[in-house]
Amino acid sequence: MEIERILLRQEQLQTRIRELGAVLSADYAGKTPIFIGVLKGAVHFFTDLMLHYPHPCQYDFIGASSYGDGTQTSGQVRLTKDVMTDLRDRHVVIVEDILDTGLTLRFVTDWLRSKHPASLKLCVLLDKPERRRADISADYIGFTIPNEFVVGYGLDYQELYRNLPYIGVLKP
Ligand code: PRP
């Protein structure tokens, strides 16, 4: 395994995700929000977070990819799957694994905002502000992390490591 060290253990992730679920539960009380997971990296965060949102809500998914096979973003974001739900006048929460350069979420938020939701918020498990290139910030953040290439819990390197139950730093 090419993991240099563990950055966030499974228990740390679960504790923080439970807290985020409680904050979202308070903020969206009585609103039936639509949570939109960004494939593929958000899969584990999305499912675990939703289990801590015990109120009426809907799910949808959008696919976006920009990293290809490397550790550097291509800068070109591709939409690989659009949402299936009519978002007009709905309260939308985008659920994403990591806000890094921000190019992916800049593209995704612009795309979803064009569908005229009543509100649009962004919930990310990891925020890596040092690398930001796009003008975007998250409304809900699990952890702010340093500028290292992380994998696990949905995050990949060359499509591998998504199934690690923790967030780890890849060996350079
Ligand atoms: C990763 C990650 C975010 C994005 C963040 O996706 O899941 O979507 O990069 O990086 P950025 O802020 O620099 O744009 P990737 O393109 O690797 O696709 P994936 O979710 O299918 O792994």
PDB file of C-alpha atoms and ligand atoms in Angstrom:
ATOM      1  CA  MET A   1       0.000   0.000   0.000  1.00  0.00           C
ATOM      2  CA  GLU A   2       1.382   3.397  -1.005  1.00  0.00           C
ATOM      3  CA  ILE A   3      -0.107   5.237   1.965  1.00  0.00           C
ATOM      4  CA  GLU A   4       2.423   7.398   3.811  1.00  0.00           C
ATOM      5  CA  ARG A   5       0.207   8.101   6.809  1.00  0.00           C
ATOM      6  CA  ILE A   6      -3.372   8.304   7.964  1.00  0.00           C
ATOM      7  CA  LEU A   7      -4.688  11.869   8.086  1.00  0.00           C
ATOM      8  CA  LEU A   8      -8.225  11.181   9.345  1.00  0.00           C
ATOM      9  CA  ARG A   9      -9.205   7.947  11.025  1.00  0.00           C
ATOM     10  CA  GLN A  10     -12.569   6.286  10.484  1.00  0.00           C
ATOM     11  CA  GLU A  11     -13.801   7.304  13.953  1.00  0.00           C
ATOM     12  CA  GLN A  12     -12.798  10.944  13.401  1.00  0.00           C
ATOM     13  CA  LEU A  13     -14.693  10.971  10.114  1.00  0.00           C
ATOM     14  CA  GLN A  14     -17.805   9.452  11.655  1.00  0.00           C
ATOM     15  CA  THR A  15     -17.804  11.807  14.651  1.00  0.00           C
ATOM     16  CA  ARG A  16     -17.567  14.878  12.435  1.00  0.00           C
ATOM     17  CA  ILE A  17     -20.147  13.589   9.958  1.00  0.00           C
ATOM     18  CA  ARG A  18     -22.596  13.035  12.799  1.00  0.00           C
ATOM     19  CA  GLU A  19     -22.068  16.684  13.813  1.00  0.00           C
ATOM     20  CA  LEU A  20     -22.631  17.902  10.249  1.00  0.00           C
ATOM     21  CA  GLY A  21     -25.848  15.865  10.077  1.00  0.00           C
ATOM     22  CA  ALA A  22     -27.088  17.596  13.217  1.00  0.00           C
ATOM     23  CA  VAL A  23     -26.258  21.059  11.849  1.00  0.00           C
ATOM     24  CA  LEU A  24     -28.012  20.314   8.551  1.00  0.00           C
ATOM     25  CA  SER A  25     -31.003  18.900  10.433  1.00  0.00           C
ATOM     26  CA  ALA A  26     -31.379  22.191  12.302  1.00  0.00           C
ATOM     27  CA  ASP A  27     -30.788  24.396   9.243  1.00  0.00           C
ATOM     28  CA  TYR A  28     -33.238  22.536   6.967  1.00  0.00           C
ATOM     29  CA  ALA A  29     -35.990  21.847   9.514  1.00  0.00           C
ATOM     30  CA  GLY A  30     -39.350  21.642   7.699  1.00  0.00           C
ATOM     31  CA  LYS A  31     -37.816  22.177   4.228  1.00  0.00           C
ATOM     32  CA  THR A  32     -37.461  18.757   2.477  1.00  0.00           C
ATOM     33  CA  PRO A  33     -34.092  19.582   0.865  1.00  0.00           C
ATOM     34  CA  ILE A  34     -32.562  17.731  -2.082  1.00  0.00           C
ATOM     35  CA  PHE A  35     -29.078  16.457  -1.332  1.00  0.00           C
ATOM     36  CA  ILE A  36     -27.009  16.114  -4.491  1.00  0.00           C
ATOM     37  CA  GLY A  37     -23.941  13.902  -4.297  1.00  0.00           C
ATOM     38  CA  VAL A  38     -21.111  14.570  -6.748  1.00  0.00           C
ATOM     39  CA  LEU A  39     -19.927  11.258  -8.222  1.00  0.00           C
ATOM     40  CA  LYS A  40     -17.765   9.457  -7.750  1.00  0.00           C
ATOM     41  CA  GLY A  41     -15.684  10.764  -4.863  1.00  0.00           C
ATOM     42  CA  ALA A  42     -18.603  11.716  -2.593  1.00  0.00           C
ATOM     43  CA  VAL A  43     -20.160   8.239  -2.391  1.00  0.00           C
ATOM     44  CA  HIS A  44     -19.135   7.317   1.148  1.00  0.00           C
ATOM     45  CA  PHE A  45     -19.514  10.815   2.588  1.00  0.00           C
ATOM     46  CA  PHE A  46     -22.952  11.114   1.006  1.00  0.00           C
ATOM     47  CA  THR A  47     -24.319   7.846   2.357  1.00  0.00           C
ATOM     48  CA  ASP A  48     -22.862   8.286   5.840  1.00  0.00           C
ATOM     49  CA  LEU A  49     -24.035  11.907   6.076  1.00  0.00           C
ATOM     50  CA  MET A  50     -27.561  11.019   4.986  1.00  0.00           C
ATOM     51  CA  LEU A  51     -27.827   8.423   7.745  1.00  0.00           C
ATOM     52  CA  HIS A  52     -27.414  11.339  10.163  1.00  0.00           C
ATOM     53  CA  TYR A  53     -30.186  13.385   8.520  1.00  0.00           C
ATOM     54  CA  PRO A  54     -33.324  11.716   9.933  1.00  0.00           C
ATOM     55  CA  HIS A  55     -35.889  14.028   8.298  1.00  0.00           C
ATOM     56  CA  PRO A  56     -37.764  14.203   4.987  1.00  0.00           C
ATOM     57  CA  CYS A  57     -35.325  14.783   2.116  1.00  0.00           C
ATOM     58  CA  GLN A  58     -34.575  13.641  -1.422  1.00  0.00           C
ATOM     59  CA  TYR A  59     -31.432  12.357  -3.116  1.00  0.00           C
ATOM     60  CA  ASP A  60     -29.979  13.029  -6.518  1.00  0.00           C
ATOM     61  CA  PHE A  61     -26.534  12.703  -8.066  1.00  0.00           C
ATOM     62  CA  ILE A  62     -24.428  14.610 -10.527  1.00  0.00           C
ATOM     63  CA  GLY A  63     -21.240  13.350 -12.131  1.00  0.00           C
ATOM     64  CA  ALA A  64     -18.239  15.610 -12.717  1.00  0.00           C
ATOM     65  CA  SER A  65     -14.625  14.769 -13.316  1.00  0.00           C
ATOM     66  CA  SER A  66     -11.497  16.738 -14.087  1.00  0.00           C
ATOM     67  CA  TYR A  67      -8.514  14.807 -12.779  1.00  0.00           C
ATOM     68  CA  GLY A  68      -8.139  12.079 -15.379  1.00  0.00           C
ATOM     69  CA  ASP A  69      -5.365   9.765 -14.190  1.00  0.00           C
ATOM     70  CA  GLY A  70      -3.019  12.140 -12.359  1.00  0.00           C
ATOM     71  CA  THR A  71      -2.679  14.169  -9.187  1.00  0.00           C
ATOM     72  CA  GLN A  72      -3.030  17.492 -11.040  1.00  0.00           C
ATOM     73  CA  THR A  73      -6.377  18.762 -12.260  1.00  0.00           C
ATOM     74  CA  SER A  74      -6.696  19.067 -16.028  1.00  0.00           C
ATOM     75  CA  GLY A  75      -8.656  22.255 -15.377  1.00  0.00           C
ATOM     76  CA  GLN A  76     -11.313  20.956 -17.779  1.00  0.00           C
ATOM     77  CA  VAL A  77     -14.386  19.792 -15.902  1.00  0.00           C
ATOM     78  CA  ARG A  78     -16.559  17.204 -17.650  1.00  0.00           C
ATOM     79  CA  LEU A  79     -20.186  16.613 -16.709  1.00  0.00           C
ATOM     80  CA  THR A  80     -20.525  12.815 -16.715  1.00  0.00           C
ATOM     81  CA  LYS A  81     -24.100  12.685 -15.377  1.00  0.00           C
ATOM     82  CA  ASP A  82     -26.783  15.332 -14.866  1.00  0.00           C
ATOM     83  CA  VAL A  83     -29.398  15.383 -12.082  1.00  0.00           C
ATOM     84  CA  MET A  84     -32.796  13.773 -12.676  1.00  0.00           C
ATOM     85  CA  THR A  85     -34.879  16.060 -10.426  1.00  0.00           C
ATOM     86  CA  ASP A  86     -36.506  19.374 -11.294  1.00  0.00           C
ATOM     87  CA  LEU A  87     -34.626  21.729  -8.962  1.00  0.00           C
ATOM     88  CA  ARG A  88     -36.729  24.836  -9.541  1.00  0.00           C
ATOM     89  CA  ASP A  89     -37.689  26.457  -6.207  1.00  0.00           C
ATOM     90  CA  ARG A  90     -36.135  23.597  -4.237  1.00  0.00           C
ATOM     91  CA  HIS A  91     -33.594  23.788  -1.428  1.00  0.00           C
ATOM     92  CA  VAL A  92     -30.474  22.108  -2.773  1.00  0.00           C
ATOM     93  CA  VAL A  93     -27.411  20.964  -0.843  1.00  0.00           C
ATOM     94  CA  ILE A  94     -24.430  19.801  -2.892  1.00  0.00           C
ATOM     95  CA  VAL A  95     -22.503  17.072  -1.081  1.00  0.00           C
ATOM     96  CA  GLU A  96     -18.885  16.680  -2.170  1.00  0.00           C
ATOM     97  CA  ASP A  97     -15.795  14.934  -0.837  1.00  0.00           C
ATOM     98  CA  ILE A  98     -13.225  17.691  -1.377  1.00  0.00           C
ATOM     99  CA  LEU A  99     -12.963  21.341  -2.330  1.00  0.00           C
ATOM    100  CA  ASP A 100      -9.451  21.603  -3.747  1.00  0.00           C
ATOM    101  CA  THR A 101      -8.744  24.017  -6.620  1.00  0.00           C
ATOM    102  CA  GLY A 102     -12.497  24.599  -6.641  1.00  0.00           C
ATOM    103  CA  LEU A 103     -12.742  24.233 -10.414  1.00  0.00           C
ATOM    104  CA  THR A 104     -15.075  21.222 -10.179  1.00  0.00           C
ATOM    105  CA  LEU A 105     -17.464  22.812  -7.701  1.00  0.00           C
ATOM    106  CA  ARG A 106     -17.396  26.169  -9.469  1.00  0.00           C
ATOM    107  CA  PHE A 107     -18.618  24.342 -12.577  1.00  0.00           C
ATOM    108  CA  VAL A 108     -21.158  22.210 -10.688  1.00  0.00           C
ATOM    109  CA  THR A 109     -22.620  25.100  -8.684  1.00  0.00           C
ATOM    110  CA  ASP A 110     -22.951  27.268 -11.806  1.00  0.00           C
ATOM    111  CA  TRP A 111     -24.634  24.358 -13.606  1.00  0.00           C
ATOM    112  CA  LEU A 112     -27.102  23.719 -10.785  1.00  0.00           C
ATOM    113  CA  ARG A 113     -27.806  27.398 -10.143  1.00  0.00           C
ATOM    114  CA  SER A 114     -28.966  27.699 -13.748  1.00  0.00           C
ATOM    115  CA  LYS A 115     -31.824  25.345 -12.775  1.00  0.00           C
ATOM    116  CA  HIS A 116     -33.254  28.063 -10.446  1.00  0.00           C
ATOM    117  CA  PRO A 117     -33.280  26.387  -7.018  1.00  0.00           C
ATOM    118  CA  ALA A 118     -34.735  28.341  -4.082  1.00  0.00           C
ATOM    119  CA  SER A 119     -31.369  27.966  -2.339  1.00  0.00           C
ATOM    120  CA  LEU A 120     -28.063  26.271  -3.086  1.00  0.00           C
ATOM    121  CA  LYS A 121     -25.531  25.371  -0.402  1.00  0.00           C
ATOM    122  CA  LEU A 122     -22.328  23.449  -0.495  1.00  0.00           C
ATOM    123  CA  CYS A 123     -21.308  20.783   2.018  1.00  0.00           C
ATOM    124  CA  VAL A 124     -17.805  19.316   1.709  1.00  0.00           C
ATOM    125  CA  LEU A 125     -16.027  16.777   3.851  1.00  0.00           C
ATOM    126  CA  LEU A 126     -12.574  18.215   3.128  1.00  0.00           C
ATOM    127  CA  ASP A 127     -11.465  21.742   2.320  1.00  0.00           C
ATOM    128  CA  LYS A 128      -7.937  22.377   1.017  1.00  0.00           C
ATOM    129  CA  PRO A 129      -7.891  26.198   0.813  1.00  0.00           C
ATOM    130  CA  GLU A 130      -4.196  26.504  -0.110  1.00  0.00           C
ATOM    131  CA  ARG A 131      -4.834  25.171  -3.596  1.00  0.00           C
ATOM    132  CA  ARG A 132      -7.862  27.277  -4.471  1.00  0.00           C
ATOM    133  CA  ARG A 133      -7.962  28.630  -8.035  1.00  0.00           C
ATOM    134  CA  ALA A 134     -11.686  29.333  -8.382  1.00  0.00           C
ATOM    135  CA  ASP A 135     -13.673  31.850  -6.352  1.00  0.00           C
ATOM    136  CA  ILE A 136     -15.735  29.470  -4.244  1.00  0.00           C
ATOM    137  CA  SER A 137     -16.126  28.474  -0.606  1.00  0.00           C
ATOM    138  CA  ALA A 138     -18.227  25.875   1.185  1.00  0.00           C
ATOM    139  CA  ASP A 139     -21.116  26.515   3.578  1.00  0.00           C
ATOM    140  CA  TYR A 140     -20.490  23.334   5.576  1.00  0.00           C
ATOM    141  CA  ILE A 141     -16.983  21.910   6.038  1.00  0.00           C
ATOM    142  CA  GLY A 142     -15.960  18.684   7.738  1.00  0.00           C
ATOM    143  CA  PHE A 143     -12.211  19.248   7.968  1.00  0.00           C
ATOM    144  CA  THR A 144      -9.753  21.825   6.646  1.00  0.00           C
ATOM    145  CA  ILE A 145      -6.658  19.953   5.485  1.00  0.00           C
ATOM    146  CA  PRO A 146      -3.110  20.863   4.370  1.00  0.00           C
ATOM    147  CA  ASN A 147      -1.912  20.748   0.774  1.00  0.00           C
ATOM    148  CA  GLU A 148      -1.183  17.026   0.432  1.00  0.00           C
ATOM    149  CA  PHE A 149      -2.621  14.507  -2.012  1.00  0.00           C
ATOM    150  CA  VAL A 150      -5.189  12.500  -0.070  1.00  0.00           C
ATOM    151  CA  VAL A 151      -6.969   9.282  -0.939  1.00  0.00           C
ATOM    152  CA  GLY A 152      -9.509   6.989   0.660  1.00  0.00           C
ATOM    153  CA  TYR A 153     -13.138   7.212   1.782  1.00  0.00           C
ATOM    154  CA  GLY A 154     -14.164   7.858  -1.832  1.00  0.00           C
ATOM    155  CA  LEU A 155     -11.108   9.801  -2.982  1.00  0.00           C
ATOM    156  CA  ASP A 156      -8.970   8.099  -5.606  1.00  0.00           C
ATOM    157  CA  TYR A 157      -5.601   8.083  -7.286  1.00  0.00           C
ATOM    158  CA  GLN A 158      -5.925   6.526 -10.735  1.00  0.00           C
ATOM    159  CA  GLU A 159      -9.322   5.179  -9.611  1.00  0.00           C
ATOM    160  CA  LEU A 160      -7.761   3.202  -6.743  1.00  0.00           C
ATOM    161  CA  TYR A 161      -7.981   3.628  -2.937  1.00  0.00           C
ATOM    162  CA  ARG A 162     -11.614   4.806  -2.872  1.00  0.00           C
ATOM    163  CA  ASN A 163     -12.502   1.882  -0.605  1.00  0.00           C
ATOM    164  CA  LEU A 164     -10.130   2.746   2.250  1.00  0.00           C
ATOM    165  CA  PRO A 165     -12.205   3.457   5.392  1.00  0.00           C
ATOM    166  CA  TYR A 166      -9.936   6.399   6.311  1.00  0.00           C
ATOM    167  CA  ILE A 167      -8.356   9.431   4.601  1.00  0.00           C
ATOM    168  CA  GLY A 168      -4.672   8.858   3.972  1.00  0.00           C
ATOM    169  CA  VAL A 169      -1.787  10.767   2.433  1.00  0.00           C
ATOM    170  CA  LEU A 170      -0.319   9.097  -0.638  1.00  0.00           C
ATOM    171  CA  LYS A 171       3.442   8.571  -0.801  1.00  0.00           C
ATOM    172  CA  PRO A 172       4.929  11.124  -3.218  1.00  0.00           C
TER     173      PRO A 172
HETATM  174  C1  PRP B   1     -12.178  15.066  -7.385  1.00  0.00           C
HETATM  175  C2  PRP B   1     -13.060  15.261  -6.176  1.00  0.00           C
HETATM  176  C3  PRP B   1     -13.735  16.566  -6.450  1.00  0.00           C
HETATM  177  C4  PRP B   1     -12.705  17.332  -7.232  1.00  0.00           C
HETATM  178  C5  PRP B   1     -12.072  18.361  -6.351  1.00  0.00           C
HETATM  179  O1  PRP B   1     -12.937  14.555  -8.429  1.00  0.00           O
HETATM  180  O2  PRP B   1     -13.978  14.206  -6.046  1.00  0.00           O
HETATM  181  O3  PRP B   1     -14.872  16.378  -7.279  1.00  0.00           O
HETATM  182  O4  PRP B   1     -11.740  16.380  -7.678  1.00  0.00           O
HETATM  183  O5  PRP B   1     -11.003  18.974  -7.013  1.00  0.00           O
HETATM  184  P1  PRP B   1     -11.000  20.491  -7.496  1.00  0.00           P
HETATM  185  O6  PRP B   1     -11.531  21.326  -6.374  1.00  0.00           O
HETATM  186  O7  PRP B   1      -9.523  20.739  -7.726  1.00  0.00           O
HETATM  187  O8  PRP B   1     -11.788  20.604  -8.737  1.00  0.00           O
HETATM  188  P2  PRP B   1     -12.328  13.843  -9.738  1.00  0.00           P
HETATM  189  O9  PRP B   1     -12.270  14.807 -10.860  1.00  0.00           O
HETATM  190  O10 PRP B   1     -11.052  13.126  -9.367  1.00  0.00           O
HETATM  191  O11 PRP B   1     -13.486  12.794 -10.052  1.00  0.00           O
HETATM  192  P3  PRP B   1     -14.084  11.645  -9.081  1.00  0.00           P
HETATM  193  O12 PRP B   1     -14.990  12.322  -8.074  1.00  0.00           O
HETATM  194  O13 PRP B   1     -14.834  10.746  -9.988  1.00  0.00           O
HETATM  195  O14 PRP B   1     -12.900  10.979  -8.399  1.00  0.00           O
END
